[in-house]
């Protein structure tokens, strides 16, 4: 299995999967309020009409909500994954 290349330092690739395009756009909008981002790319997800939305976030350029959250979090936490993540 081939993996996508990692984003450059200070950036994060985000994938949003939702039942409707509107739900995916709403989540993306919240992320854009916290981080600078690229234009979103939208794709169909599954055979039931879902939407998969991709965007790249610039984690080095954060807005106030993200700065507060990042300052309060610790890097010592263990990574938490979900089954099936690549």
Short mmCIF file of C-alpha atoms in Angstrom, two decimals:
data_model
loop_
_atom_site.label_atom_id
_atom_site.label_comp_id
_atom_site.label_asym_id
_atom_site.label_seq_id
_atom_site.Cartn_x
_atom_site.Cartn_y
_atom_site.Cartn_z
CA UNK A 1 0.00 0.00 0.00
CA UNK A 2 1.42 3.38 -0.98
CA UNK A 3 1.11 6.28 1.42
CA UNK A 4 0.66 9.93 0.54
CA UNK A 5 3.68 12.12 1.24
CA UNK A 6 3.63 13.91 4.58
CA UNK A 7 2.67 17.59 4.53
CA UNK A 8 5.47 20.09 5.00
CA UNK A 9 6.49 21.14 8.50
CA UNK A 10 3.85 23.34 10.10
CA UNK A 11 1.01 21.99 7.96
CA UNK A 12 -1.63 19.32 8.51
CA UNK A 13 -3.75 17.48 5.96
CA UNK A 14 -7.35 17.15 7.17
CA UNK A 15 -9.95 14.74 5.80
CA UNK A 16 -13.57 15.28 6.78
CA UNK A 17 -16.13 12.58 6.00
CA UNK A 18 -19.77 13.51 6.51
CA UNK A 19 -23.22 12.33 5.46
CA UNK A 20 -23.91 15.62 3.65
CA UNK A 21 -21.81 18.28 1.90
CA UNK A 22 -23.26 20.93 4.24
CA UNK A 23 -22.06 19.08 7.35
CA UNK A 24 -18.55 18.75 5.89
CA UNK A 25 -18.48 22.46 4.96
CA UNK A 26 -19.54 23.48 8.47
CA UNK A 27 -16.70 21.52 10.06
CA UNK A 28 -14.22 22.97 7.54
CA UNK A 29 -15.43 26.49 8.36
CA UNK A 30 -14.70 25.97 12.07
CA UNK A 31 -11.18 24.78 11.24
CA UNK A 32 -10.62 27.80 8.98
CA UNK A 33 -11.48 30.11 11.87
CA UNK A 34 -8.58 28.61 13.81
CA UNK A 35 -5.98 27.97 11.10
CA UNK A 36 -5.02 29.40 7.74
CA UNK A 37 -5.95 26.85 5.06
CA UNK A 38 -5.93 26.01 1.39
CA UNK A 39 -9.07 25.73 -0.72
CA UNK A 40 -11.04 22.65 0.18
CA UNK A 41 -11.41 19.77 -2.24
CA UNK A 42 -14.63 17.77 -2.13
CA UNK A 43 -15.22 14.18 -3.28
CA UNK A 44 -18.06 11.67 -3.02
CA UNK A 45 -17.72 9.27 -0.08
CA UNK A 46 -19.24 5.85 -0.28
CA UNK A 47 -22.29 4.79 -2.23
CA UNK A 48 -24.78 6.42 0.12
CA UNK A 49 -24.29 10.06 -0.89
CA UNK A 50 -21.69 11.05 1.71
CA UNK A 51 -19.01 13.68 1.17
CA UNK A 52 -15.26 13.58 1.77
CA UNK A 53 -13.62 16.98 2.06
CA UNK A 54 -9.84 17.56 2.06
CA UNK A 55 -7.97 20.69 3.10
CA UNK A 56 -4.48 21.63 4.22
CA UNK A 57 -4.11 23.67 7.41
CA UNK A 58 -1.17 25.93 8.21
CA UNK A 59 -0.62 25.14 11.88
CA UNK A 60 2.08 27.81 12.17
CA UNK A 61 -0.49 30.56 11.47
CA UNK A 62 -3.17 30.07 14.09
CA UNK A 63 -6.04 32.29 15.13
CA UNK A 64 -6.97 32.90 18.77
CA UNK A 65 -9.17 29.79 19.35
CA UNK A 66 -6.39 27.47 18.20
CA UNK A 67 -3.66 29.36 20.07
CA UNK A 68 -5.57 28.96 23.34
CA UNK A 69 -6.20 25.27 22.75
CA UNK A 70 -2.63 24.54 21.63
CA UNK A 71 -1.17 26.36 24.63
CA UNK A 72 -3.34 24.30 27.00
CA UNK A 73 -2.55 20.94 25.39
CA UNK A 74 0.57 18.94 26.12
CA UNK A 75 2.77 17.13 23.65
CA UNK A 76 3.35 14.34 26.18
CA UNK A 77 -0.06 12.81 25.43
CA UNK A 78 -0.04 9.46 23.70
CA UNK A 79 -1.28 9.56 20.09
CA UNK A 80 -4.86 8.39 19.81
CA UNK A 81 -5.83 6.56 16.66
CA UNK A 82 -9.01 5.12 15.32
CA UNK A 83 -9.38 1.68 13.82
CA UNK A 84 -8.81 1.68 10.09
CA UNK A 85 -6.74 4.88 10.00
CA UNK A 86 -3.81 4.91 7.66
#
